[in-house]
Coordinates of C-alpha atoms in Angstrom, one line a residue:
X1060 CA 80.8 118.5 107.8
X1061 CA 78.9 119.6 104.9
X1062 CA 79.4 123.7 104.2
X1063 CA 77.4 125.9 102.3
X1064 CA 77.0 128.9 100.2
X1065 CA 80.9 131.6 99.8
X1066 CA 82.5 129.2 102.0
X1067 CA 82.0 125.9 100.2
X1068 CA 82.6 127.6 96.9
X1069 CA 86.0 129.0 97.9
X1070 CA 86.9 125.4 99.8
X1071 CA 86.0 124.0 96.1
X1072 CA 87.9 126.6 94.2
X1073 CA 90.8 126.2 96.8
X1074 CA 91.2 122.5 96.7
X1075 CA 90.5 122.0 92.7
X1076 CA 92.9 124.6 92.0
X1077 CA 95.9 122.6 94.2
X1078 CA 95.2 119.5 92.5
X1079 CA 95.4 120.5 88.9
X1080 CA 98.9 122.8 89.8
X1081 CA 100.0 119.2 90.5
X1082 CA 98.8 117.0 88.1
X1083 CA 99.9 119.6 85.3
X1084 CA 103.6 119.2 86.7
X1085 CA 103.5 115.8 86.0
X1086 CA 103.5 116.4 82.2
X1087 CA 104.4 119.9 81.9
X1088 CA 108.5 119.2 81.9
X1089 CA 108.0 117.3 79.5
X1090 CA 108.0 120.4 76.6
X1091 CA 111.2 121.7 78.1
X1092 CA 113.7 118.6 78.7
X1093 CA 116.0 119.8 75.6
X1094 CA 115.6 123.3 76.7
X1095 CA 116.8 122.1 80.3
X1096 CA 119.3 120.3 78.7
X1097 CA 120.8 122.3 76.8
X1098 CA 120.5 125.3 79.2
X1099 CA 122.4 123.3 82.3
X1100 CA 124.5 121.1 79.9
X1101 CA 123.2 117.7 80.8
X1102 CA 122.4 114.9 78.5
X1103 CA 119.5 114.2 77.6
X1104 CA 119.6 110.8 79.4
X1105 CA 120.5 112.8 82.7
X1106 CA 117.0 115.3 82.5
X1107 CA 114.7 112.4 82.5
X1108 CA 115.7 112.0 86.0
X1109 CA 114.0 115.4 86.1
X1110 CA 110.0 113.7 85.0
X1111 CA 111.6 110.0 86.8
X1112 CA 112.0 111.6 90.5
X1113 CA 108.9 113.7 90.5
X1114 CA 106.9 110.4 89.6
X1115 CA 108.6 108.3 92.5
X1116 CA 108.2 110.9 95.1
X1117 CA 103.8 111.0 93.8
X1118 CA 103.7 107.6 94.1
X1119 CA 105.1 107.3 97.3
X1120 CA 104.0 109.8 99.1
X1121 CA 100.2 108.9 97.7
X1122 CA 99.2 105.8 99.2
X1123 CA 100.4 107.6 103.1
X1124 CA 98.7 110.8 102.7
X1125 CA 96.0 109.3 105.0
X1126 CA 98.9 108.4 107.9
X1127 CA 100.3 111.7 107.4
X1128 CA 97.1 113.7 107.8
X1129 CA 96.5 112.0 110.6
X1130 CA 100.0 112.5 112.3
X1131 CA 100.1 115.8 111.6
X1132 CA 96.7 116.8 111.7
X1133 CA 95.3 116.9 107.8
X1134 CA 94.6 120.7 107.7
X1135 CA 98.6 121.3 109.2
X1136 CA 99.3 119.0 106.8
X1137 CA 97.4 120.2 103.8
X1138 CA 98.6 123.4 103.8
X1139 CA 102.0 122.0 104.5
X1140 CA 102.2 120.3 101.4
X1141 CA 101.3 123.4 99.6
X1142 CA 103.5 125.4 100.7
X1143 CA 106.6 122.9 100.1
X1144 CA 105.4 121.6 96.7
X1145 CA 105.3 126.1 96.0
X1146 CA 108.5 126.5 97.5
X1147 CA 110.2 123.6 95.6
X1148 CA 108.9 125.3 92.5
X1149 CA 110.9 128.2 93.2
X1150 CA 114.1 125.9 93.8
X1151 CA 113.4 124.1 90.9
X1152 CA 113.7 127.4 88.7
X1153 CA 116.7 128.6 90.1
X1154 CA 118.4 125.4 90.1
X1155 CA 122.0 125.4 88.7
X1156 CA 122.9 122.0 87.5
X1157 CA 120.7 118.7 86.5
X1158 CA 120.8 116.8 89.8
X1159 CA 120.0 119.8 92.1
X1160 CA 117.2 120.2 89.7
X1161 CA 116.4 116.6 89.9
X1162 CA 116.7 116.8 94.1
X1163 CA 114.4 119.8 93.7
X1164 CA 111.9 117.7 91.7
X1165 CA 111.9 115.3 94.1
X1166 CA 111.0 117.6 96.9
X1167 CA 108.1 119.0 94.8
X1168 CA 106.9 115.3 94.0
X1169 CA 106.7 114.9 98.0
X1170 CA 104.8 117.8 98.6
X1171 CA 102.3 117.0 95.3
X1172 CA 101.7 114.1 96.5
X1173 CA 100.0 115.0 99.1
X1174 CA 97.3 117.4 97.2
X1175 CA 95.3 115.2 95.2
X1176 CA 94.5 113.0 97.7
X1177 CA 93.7 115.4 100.4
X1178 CA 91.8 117.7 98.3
X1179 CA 89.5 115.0 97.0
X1180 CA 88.8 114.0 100.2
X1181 CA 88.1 117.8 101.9
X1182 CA 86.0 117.9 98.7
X1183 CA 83.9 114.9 99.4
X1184 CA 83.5 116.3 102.9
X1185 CA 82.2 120.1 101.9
X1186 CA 79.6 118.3 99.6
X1187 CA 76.8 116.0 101.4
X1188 CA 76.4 112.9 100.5
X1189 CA 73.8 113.1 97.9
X1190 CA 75.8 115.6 96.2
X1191 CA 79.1 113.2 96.2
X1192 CA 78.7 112.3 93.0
X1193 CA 78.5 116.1 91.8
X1194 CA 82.0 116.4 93.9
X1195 CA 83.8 113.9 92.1
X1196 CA 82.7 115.3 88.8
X1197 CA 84.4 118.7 89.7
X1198 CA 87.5 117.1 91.1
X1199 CA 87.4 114.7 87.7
X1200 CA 87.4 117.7 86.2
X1201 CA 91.4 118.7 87.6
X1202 CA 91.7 115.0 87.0
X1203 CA 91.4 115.3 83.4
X1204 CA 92.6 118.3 82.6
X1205 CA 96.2 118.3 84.4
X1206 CA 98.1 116.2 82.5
X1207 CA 95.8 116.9 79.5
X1208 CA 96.7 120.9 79.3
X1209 CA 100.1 119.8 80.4
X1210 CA 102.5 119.6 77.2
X1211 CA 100.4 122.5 75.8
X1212 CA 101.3 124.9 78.8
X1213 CA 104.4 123.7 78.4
X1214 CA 104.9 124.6 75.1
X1215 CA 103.6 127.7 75.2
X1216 CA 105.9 128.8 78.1
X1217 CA 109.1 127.8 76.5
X1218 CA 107.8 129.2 73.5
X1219 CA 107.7 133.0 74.6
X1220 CA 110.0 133.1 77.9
X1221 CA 112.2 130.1 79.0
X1222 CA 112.2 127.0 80.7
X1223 CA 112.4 128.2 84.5
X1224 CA 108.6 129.3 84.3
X1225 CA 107.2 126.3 83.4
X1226 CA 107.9 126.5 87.5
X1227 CA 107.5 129.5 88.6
X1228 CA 103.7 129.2 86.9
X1229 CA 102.8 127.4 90.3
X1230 CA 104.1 130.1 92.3
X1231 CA 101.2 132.3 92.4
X1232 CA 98.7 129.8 92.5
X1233 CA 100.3 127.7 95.2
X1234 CA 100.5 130.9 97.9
X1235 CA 97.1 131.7 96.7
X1236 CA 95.6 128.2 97.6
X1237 CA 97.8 128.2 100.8
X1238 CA 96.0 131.2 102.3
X1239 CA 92.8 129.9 101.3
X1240 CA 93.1 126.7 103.2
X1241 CA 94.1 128.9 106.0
X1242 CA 91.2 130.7 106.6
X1243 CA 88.6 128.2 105.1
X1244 CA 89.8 124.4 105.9
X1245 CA 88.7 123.2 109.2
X1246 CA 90.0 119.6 110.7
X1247 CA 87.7 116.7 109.8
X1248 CA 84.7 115.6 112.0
X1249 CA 85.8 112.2 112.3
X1250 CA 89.4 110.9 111.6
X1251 CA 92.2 107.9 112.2
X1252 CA 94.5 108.4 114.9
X1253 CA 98.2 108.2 114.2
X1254 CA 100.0 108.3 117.6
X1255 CA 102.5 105.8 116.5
X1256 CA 104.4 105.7 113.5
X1257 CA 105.2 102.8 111.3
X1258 CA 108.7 103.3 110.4
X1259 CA 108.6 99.6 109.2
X1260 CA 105.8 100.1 106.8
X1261 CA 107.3 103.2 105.7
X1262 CA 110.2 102.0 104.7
X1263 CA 109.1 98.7 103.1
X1264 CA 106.3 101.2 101.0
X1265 CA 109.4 103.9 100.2
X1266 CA 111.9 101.2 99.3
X1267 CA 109.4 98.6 97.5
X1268 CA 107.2 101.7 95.3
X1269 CA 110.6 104.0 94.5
X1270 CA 112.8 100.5 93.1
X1271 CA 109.2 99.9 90.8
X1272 CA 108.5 103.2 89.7
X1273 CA 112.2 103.4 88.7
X1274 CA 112.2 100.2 86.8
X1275 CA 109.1 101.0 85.0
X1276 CA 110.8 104.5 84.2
X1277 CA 113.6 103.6 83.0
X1278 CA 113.2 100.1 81.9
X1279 CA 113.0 100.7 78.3
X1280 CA 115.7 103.4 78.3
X1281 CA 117.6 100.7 79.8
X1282 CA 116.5 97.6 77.9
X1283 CA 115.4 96.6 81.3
X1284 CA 116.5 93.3 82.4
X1285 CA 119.7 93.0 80.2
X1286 CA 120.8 96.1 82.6
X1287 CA 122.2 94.8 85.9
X1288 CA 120.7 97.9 88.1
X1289 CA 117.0 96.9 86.5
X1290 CA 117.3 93.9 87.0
X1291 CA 118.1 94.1 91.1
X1292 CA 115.4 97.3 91.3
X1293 CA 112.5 94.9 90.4
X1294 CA 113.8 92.0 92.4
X1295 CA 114.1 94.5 95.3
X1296 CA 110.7 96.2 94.6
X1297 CA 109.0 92.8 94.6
X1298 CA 109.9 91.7 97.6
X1299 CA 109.4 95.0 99.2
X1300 CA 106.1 95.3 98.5
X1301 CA 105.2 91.8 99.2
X1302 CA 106.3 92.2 102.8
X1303 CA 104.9 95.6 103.0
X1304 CA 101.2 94.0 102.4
X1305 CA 101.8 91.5 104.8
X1306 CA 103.3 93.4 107.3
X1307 CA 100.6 96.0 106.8
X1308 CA 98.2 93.5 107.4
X1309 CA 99.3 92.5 110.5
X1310 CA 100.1 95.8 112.1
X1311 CA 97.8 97.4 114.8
X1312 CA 98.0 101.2 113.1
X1313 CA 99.2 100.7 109.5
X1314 CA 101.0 103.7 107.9
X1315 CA 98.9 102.1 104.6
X1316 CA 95.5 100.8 105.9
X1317 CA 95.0 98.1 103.5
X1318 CA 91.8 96.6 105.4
X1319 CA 89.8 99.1 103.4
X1320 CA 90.4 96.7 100.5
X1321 CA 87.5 94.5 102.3
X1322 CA 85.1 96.7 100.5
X1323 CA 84.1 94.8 97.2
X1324 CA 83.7 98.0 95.3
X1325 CA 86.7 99.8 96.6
X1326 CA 89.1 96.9 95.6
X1327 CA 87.0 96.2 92.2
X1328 CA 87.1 100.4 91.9
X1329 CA 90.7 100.2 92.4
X1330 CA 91.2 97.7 89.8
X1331 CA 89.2 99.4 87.2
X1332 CA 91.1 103.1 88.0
X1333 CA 93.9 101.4 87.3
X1334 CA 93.5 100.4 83.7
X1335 CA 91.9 103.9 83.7
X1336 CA 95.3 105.3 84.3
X1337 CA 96.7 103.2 81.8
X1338 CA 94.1 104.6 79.0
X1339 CA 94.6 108.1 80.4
X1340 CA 98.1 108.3 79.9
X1341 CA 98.8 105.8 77.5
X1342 CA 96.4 107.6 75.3
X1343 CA 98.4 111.1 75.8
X1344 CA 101.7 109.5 75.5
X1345 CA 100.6 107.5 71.9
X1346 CA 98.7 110.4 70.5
X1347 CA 102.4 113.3 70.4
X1348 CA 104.6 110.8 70.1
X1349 CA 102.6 109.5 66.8
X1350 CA 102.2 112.7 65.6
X1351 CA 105.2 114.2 65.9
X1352 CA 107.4 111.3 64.8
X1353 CA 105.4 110.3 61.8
X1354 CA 103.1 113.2 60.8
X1355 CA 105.2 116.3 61.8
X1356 CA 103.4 118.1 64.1
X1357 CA 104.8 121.0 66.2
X1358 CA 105.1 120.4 70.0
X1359 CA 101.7 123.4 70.1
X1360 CA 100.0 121.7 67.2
X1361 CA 100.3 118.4 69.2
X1362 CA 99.0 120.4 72.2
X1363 CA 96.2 121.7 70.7
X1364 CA 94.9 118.4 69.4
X1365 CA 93.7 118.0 72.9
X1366 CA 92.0 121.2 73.8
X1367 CA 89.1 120.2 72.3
X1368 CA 88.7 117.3 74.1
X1369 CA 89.6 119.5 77.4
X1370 CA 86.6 121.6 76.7
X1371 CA 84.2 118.7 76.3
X1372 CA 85.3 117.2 79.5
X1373 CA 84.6 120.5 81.2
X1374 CA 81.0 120.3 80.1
X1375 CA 80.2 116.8 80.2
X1376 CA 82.2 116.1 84.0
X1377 CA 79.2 118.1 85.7
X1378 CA 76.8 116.2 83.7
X1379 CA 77.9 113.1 85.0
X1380 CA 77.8 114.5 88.3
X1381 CA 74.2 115.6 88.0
X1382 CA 73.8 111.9 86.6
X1383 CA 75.2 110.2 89.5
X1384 CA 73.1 112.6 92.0
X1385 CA 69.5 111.5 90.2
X1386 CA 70.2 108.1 91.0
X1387 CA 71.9 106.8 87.2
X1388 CA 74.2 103.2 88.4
X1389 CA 78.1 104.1 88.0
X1390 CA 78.5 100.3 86.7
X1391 CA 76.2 101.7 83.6
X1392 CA 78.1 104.7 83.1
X1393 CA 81.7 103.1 83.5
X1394 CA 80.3 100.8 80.8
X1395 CA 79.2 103.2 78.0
X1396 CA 82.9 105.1 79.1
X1397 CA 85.2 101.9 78.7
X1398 CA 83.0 101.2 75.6
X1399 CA 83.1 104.8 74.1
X1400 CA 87.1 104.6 74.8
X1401 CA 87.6 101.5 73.3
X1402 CA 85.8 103.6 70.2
X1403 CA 88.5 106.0 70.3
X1404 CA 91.0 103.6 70.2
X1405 CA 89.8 101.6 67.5
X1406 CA 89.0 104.7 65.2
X1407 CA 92.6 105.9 65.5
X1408 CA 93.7 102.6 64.2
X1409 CA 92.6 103.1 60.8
X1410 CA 94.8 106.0 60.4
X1411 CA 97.7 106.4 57.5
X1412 CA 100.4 108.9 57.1
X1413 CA 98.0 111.5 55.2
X1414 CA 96.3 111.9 58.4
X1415 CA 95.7 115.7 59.7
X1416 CA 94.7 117.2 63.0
X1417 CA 91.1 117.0 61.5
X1418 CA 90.9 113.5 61.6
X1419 CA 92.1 113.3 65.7
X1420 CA 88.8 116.0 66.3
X1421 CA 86.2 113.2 67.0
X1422 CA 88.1 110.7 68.1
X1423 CA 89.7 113.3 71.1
X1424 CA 86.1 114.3 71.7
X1425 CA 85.2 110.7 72.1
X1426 CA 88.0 110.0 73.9
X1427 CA 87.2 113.2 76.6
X1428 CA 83.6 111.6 76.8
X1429 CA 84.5 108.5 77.8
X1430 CA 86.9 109.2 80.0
X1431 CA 84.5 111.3 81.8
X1432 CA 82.2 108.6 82.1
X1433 CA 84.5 106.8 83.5
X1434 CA 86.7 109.3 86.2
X1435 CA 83.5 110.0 87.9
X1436 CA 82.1 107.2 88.7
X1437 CA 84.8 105.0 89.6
X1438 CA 85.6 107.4 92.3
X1439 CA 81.8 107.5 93.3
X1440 CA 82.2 103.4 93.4
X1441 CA 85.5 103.6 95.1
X1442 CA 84.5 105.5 98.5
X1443 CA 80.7 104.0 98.1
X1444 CA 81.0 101.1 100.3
X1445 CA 83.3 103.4 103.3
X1446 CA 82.9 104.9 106.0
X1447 CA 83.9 108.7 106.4
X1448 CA 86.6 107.7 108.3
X1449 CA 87.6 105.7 106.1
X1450 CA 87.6 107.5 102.7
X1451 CA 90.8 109.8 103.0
X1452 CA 92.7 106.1 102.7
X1453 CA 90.4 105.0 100.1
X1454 CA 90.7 107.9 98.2
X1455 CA 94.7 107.7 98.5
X1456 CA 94.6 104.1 97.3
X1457 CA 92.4 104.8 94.1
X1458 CA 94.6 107.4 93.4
X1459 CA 97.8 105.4 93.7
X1460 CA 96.0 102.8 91.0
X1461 CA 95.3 105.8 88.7
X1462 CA 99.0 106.7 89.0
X1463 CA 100.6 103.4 88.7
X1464 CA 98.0 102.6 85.9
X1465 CA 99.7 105.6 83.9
X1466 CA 103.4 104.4 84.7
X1467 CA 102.8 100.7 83.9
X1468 CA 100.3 102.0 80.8
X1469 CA 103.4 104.4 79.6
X1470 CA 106.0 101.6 79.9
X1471 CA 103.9 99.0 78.3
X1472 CA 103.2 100.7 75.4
X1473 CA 106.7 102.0 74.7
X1474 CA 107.7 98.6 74.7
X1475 CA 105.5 97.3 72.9
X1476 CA 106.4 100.2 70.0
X1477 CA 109.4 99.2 69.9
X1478 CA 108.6 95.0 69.4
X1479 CA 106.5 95.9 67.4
X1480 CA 108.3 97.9 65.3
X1481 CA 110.3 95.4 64.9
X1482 CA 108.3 92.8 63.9
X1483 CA 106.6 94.6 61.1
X1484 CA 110.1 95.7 60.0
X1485 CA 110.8 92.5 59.4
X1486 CA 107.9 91.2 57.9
X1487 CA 108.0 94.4 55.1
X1488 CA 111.6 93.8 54.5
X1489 CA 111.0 89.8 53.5
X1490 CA 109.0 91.2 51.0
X1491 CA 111.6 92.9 49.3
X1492 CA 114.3 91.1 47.3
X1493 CA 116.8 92.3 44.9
X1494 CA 115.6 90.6 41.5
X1495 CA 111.7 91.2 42.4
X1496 CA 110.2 93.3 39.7
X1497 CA 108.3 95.6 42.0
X1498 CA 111.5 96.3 44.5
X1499 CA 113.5 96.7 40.9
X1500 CA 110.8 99.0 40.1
X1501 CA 110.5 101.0 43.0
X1502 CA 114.5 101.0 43.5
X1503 CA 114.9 102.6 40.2
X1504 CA 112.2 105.0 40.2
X1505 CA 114.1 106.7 43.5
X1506 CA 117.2 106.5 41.5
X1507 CA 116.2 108.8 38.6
X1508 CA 114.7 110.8 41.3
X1509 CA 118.2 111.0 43.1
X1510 CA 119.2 111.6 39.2
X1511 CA 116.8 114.7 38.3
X1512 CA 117.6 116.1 41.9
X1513 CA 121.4 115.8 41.0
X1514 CA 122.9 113.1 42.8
X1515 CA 125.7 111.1 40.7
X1516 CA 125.7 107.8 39.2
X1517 CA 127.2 106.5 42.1
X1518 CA 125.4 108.1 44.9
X1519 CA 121.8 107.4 43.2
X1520 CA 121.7 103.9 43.7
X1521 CA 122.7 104.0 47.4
X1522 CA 120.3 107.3 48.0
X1523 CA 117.5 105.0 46.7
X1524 CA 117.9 101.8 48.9
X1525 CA 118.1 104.7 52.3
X1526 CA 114.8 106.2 51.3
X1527 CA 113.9 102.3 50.8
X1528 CA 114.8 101.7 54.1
X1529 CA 113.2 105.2 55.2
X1530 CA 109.8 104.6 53.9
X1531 CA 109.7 100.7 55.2
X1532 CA 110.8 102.7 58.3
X1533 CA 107.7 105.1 58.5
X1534 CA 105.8 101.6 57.3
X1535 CA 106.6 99.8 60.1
X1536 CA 106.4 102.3 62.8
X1537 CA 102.4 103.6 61.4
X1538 CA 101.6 99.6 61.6
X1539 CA 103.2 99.2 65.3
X1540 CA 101.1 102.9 66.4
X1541 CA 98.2 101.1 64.7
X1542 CA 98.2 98.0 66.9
X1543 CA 99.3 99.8 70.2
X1544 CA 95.5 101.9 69.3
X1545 CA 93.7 98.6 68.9
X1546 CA 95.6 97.5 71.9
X1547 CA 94.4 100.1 74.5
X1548 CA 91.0 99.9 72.8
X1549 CA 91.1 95.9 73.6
X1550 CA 92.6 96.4 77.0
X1551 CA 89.1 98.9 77.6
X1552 CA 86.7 96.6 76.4
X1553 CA 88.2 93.4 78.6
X1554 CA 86.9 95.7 81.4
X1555 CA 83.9 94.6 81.2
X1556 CA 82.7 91.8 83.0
X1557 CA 84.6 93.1 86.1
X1558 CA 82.5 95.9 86.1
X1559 CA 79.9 93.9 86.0
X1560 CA 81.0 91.7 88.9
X1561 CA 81.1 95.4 90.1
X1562 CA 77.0 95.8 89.6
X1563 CA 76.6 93.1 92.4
X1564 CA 78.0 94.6 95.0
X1565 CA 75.8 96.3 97.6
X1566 CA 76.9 99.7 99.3
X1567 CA 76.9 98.6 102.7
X1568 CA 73.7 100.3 105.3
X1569 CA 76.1 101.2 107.5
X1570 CA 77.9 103.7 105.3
X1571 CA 74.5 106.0 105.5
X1572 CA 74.7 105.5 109.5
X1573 CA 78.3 106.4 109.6
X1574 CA 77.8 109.9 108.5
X1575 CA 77.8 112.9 110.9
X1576 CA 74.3 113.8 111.2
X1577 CA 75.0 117.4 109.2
X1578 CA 76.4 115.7 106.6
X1579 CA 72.8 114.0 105.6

């Protein structure tokens, strides 16, 4: 049921306000893992079991949000959620050694899961149906931001008071939402029924989504399948999940619904938020790491290279929204937003080491535009073609795309660094040779450097060939940054003709006839 006037406004400011305390949690520890180490003496290797079990307990829990709404009755379980994912903050700040923080994380991931989802769905049902689009824009909006704002909240937290807050930051805000969805949610008008549980599609989902979040984790960390553990985790996750869709399919009340897949522009929506995740993420991964490795930028300067594009987003989310409502196609604005990201991409491939935070401005604001066109109408397109029964599952499955998108995008690229890195390595090293004029050149130069700066005849020569090595170094690793740009920027324009395939789909009559008649 639509609502109007305070009450929709505080429903809005309630929901919006959950979501981004959750999606800013997924890149907020980040900041803080060698302040957390050090502080509870763990390795570093230990802590990022800290960011590993928050992202399997989201990606689990996403995808049965719907089931568990149901079960439990959605508003019971909204504010539920809340009030877990708040009180596992707490936990997490007090926590006295790396694996009850890493429990407590956990916990918290469980009872984050649940918010994104369920607030874009109460969302979508306080709007009407005209103003759907306008909805998403808002929630886009939390979307963008969270893990956006992330590092740089972060940062500035350990900055002037220690790493515990960087927890205790939800605290306020999570009993603040809670009491608001007290008072303000109601139940939904129409909604699945969940009298009987499936403990078999649970299990397969829990077992099957934790082994493959872990593996894509901690693959790379691990050199993935040269380590034993990997190597059974993916096994185990692939034939997990392969049951789970079948059994899925062929179970009478599904804790995962996957029949709403027979909706052309839910499953093509799906597809498409999922290389969305893998630009969103990818894209904030690439940019620090790039920056702070090989340009020396301060974890805040590397945070504030994105505010910029934060701000745009804010403005240009509604606009889209307003877009959407008049009627504008989503297929043309996903277009223009895979096309304007692929932009983004491709400009920050032409970057060398004497780059500065100037040269990122456009590009970030480009790269905020785009993904704006692209957030909001992909969600319009994903629930376009359900019923409002319906949508609370379809939402949780687009959102599980965006999620794995970012996991898959994240462990990709790394990989991909470091081949690369290789590879160009070895190409600039073939190139030098002991005899060449232009290595004998460049050798000795560094040696009457090492010279002047007081190094002895002994030491100069072998102080020459390590900043040799350290500049082919910087070489290689600009080159392999380089092509994992061009890469994302490929990956955005290949998007293309699926979202055209996308423009042929029709949104189903009986969608409009679905709808409670105060909804309309």
């Amino acid at each position: 049921m639509a609502e109007i006037g305070f009450r929709k406004f505080i429903i809005t400011l309630t929901v919006i306000s959950a979501a981004i305390i959750e999606l800013i949690d997924i890149s907020i520890v980040n900041v803080g893992l060698s302040d957390i180490s050090g502080n509870l003496g763990a390795t570093l290797e230990d802590v990022a079991w800290v960011v590993t079990a928050y992202a399997i307990a989201n990606v689990i829990i996403i995808p049965m949000t719907s089931f568990l709404a149901a079960r439990f009755g959605r508003r019971r379980y909204y504010i539920g959620s809340i009030l877990l994912f708040t009180a596992a903050s707490m936990a997490c700040g007090q926590a006295h050694n790396i694996w009850e923080l890493v429990a407590c994380r956990f916990v918290q991931g469980i009872g984050g899961g649940a918010l994104l989802s369920t607030s874009q769905a109460i969302l979508f049902e306080t709007f009407t149906l005209q103003q759907r689009g306008f909805a998403a824009a808002l929630f886009s909006i939390g979307v963008f931001i969270g893990p956006t704002i992330g590092p740089t909240v972060g940062g500035w937290i350990i900055d002037n008071y220690s790493w515990p807050w960087i927890f205790y930051i939800n605290l306020p805000i999570g009993l603040g939402a809670a009491i608001l969805s007290y008072f303000y949610i109601k139940e939904p008008a129409q909604a699945r029924s969940a009298k009987h549980i499936d403990w078999s599609g649970i299990i397969l989902l829990t077992v099957g989504l934790g082994a493959l979040q872990t593996v894509l984790e901690r693959g790379e960390r691990e050199d993935w399948f040269s380590t034993r553990y990997i190597l059974v985790l993916a096994v185990v996750a692939g034939i997990s999940l392969i049951a789970f869709v079948v059994w899925q399919l062929l179970a009478d009340q599904p804790v995962v619904d996957l029949r709403v897949l027979r909706s052309r522009s839910l499953a093509i929506a799906a597809t498409l938020t999922f290389v969305l995740g893998f630009a969103l993420f990818a894209s904030v991964f690439i940019v620090p790491v790039f920056v702070q490795r090989l340009l020396g930028f301060t974890a805040m300067e590397t945070g504030m290279l994105f505010l910029p594009g934060a701000g745009v987003a804010i403005l240009v989310l509604p606009l889209v929204g307003r877009m959407l409502v008049k009627g504008v196609r989503p297929q043309f604005m996903i277009v223009a937003g895979f096309a304007i990201v692929a932009a983004f991409s491709f400009m920050l491939s032409r970057l060398d080491l004497q780059a500065g935070a100037s040269d990122f401005f456009w590009p970030i604001i480009l790269r905020a535009i785009g993904l704006s066109f692209m957030t909001v109408p992909l969600t319009q397109l994903a629930v376009s073609g359900l019923s409002p029964r319906d949508i609370p599952q379809g939402v949780a499955l687009n959102n599980m795309m965006r999620q794995l998108g970012g996991s898959f995008g994240i462990a990709f690229i790394n990989t991909f660094l470091d081949r690369r890195v290789a590879d160009h390595r070895l190409a600039l090293v073939s190139r030098l040779a002991t005899g060449d004029a232009a290595t004998d050149g460049r050798l000795g130069q560094l040696a009457r450097g090492m010279l002047a700066g007081g190094a002895s005849a002994w030491e100069a020569p072998r102080r020459a060939l390590a900043a040799l090595e350290a500049t082919v170094q910087r070489q290689a690793s600009l080159l392999s940054y380089l092509d994992a740009f061009r890469l994302v920027g490929s990956i955005a324009l290949c998007c293309v003709p699926l979202i055209l395939l996308a423009g042929r789909t029709r949104r189903p009559a009986k969608v409009a006839a679905d709808l409670p008649a105060d909804s309309h």
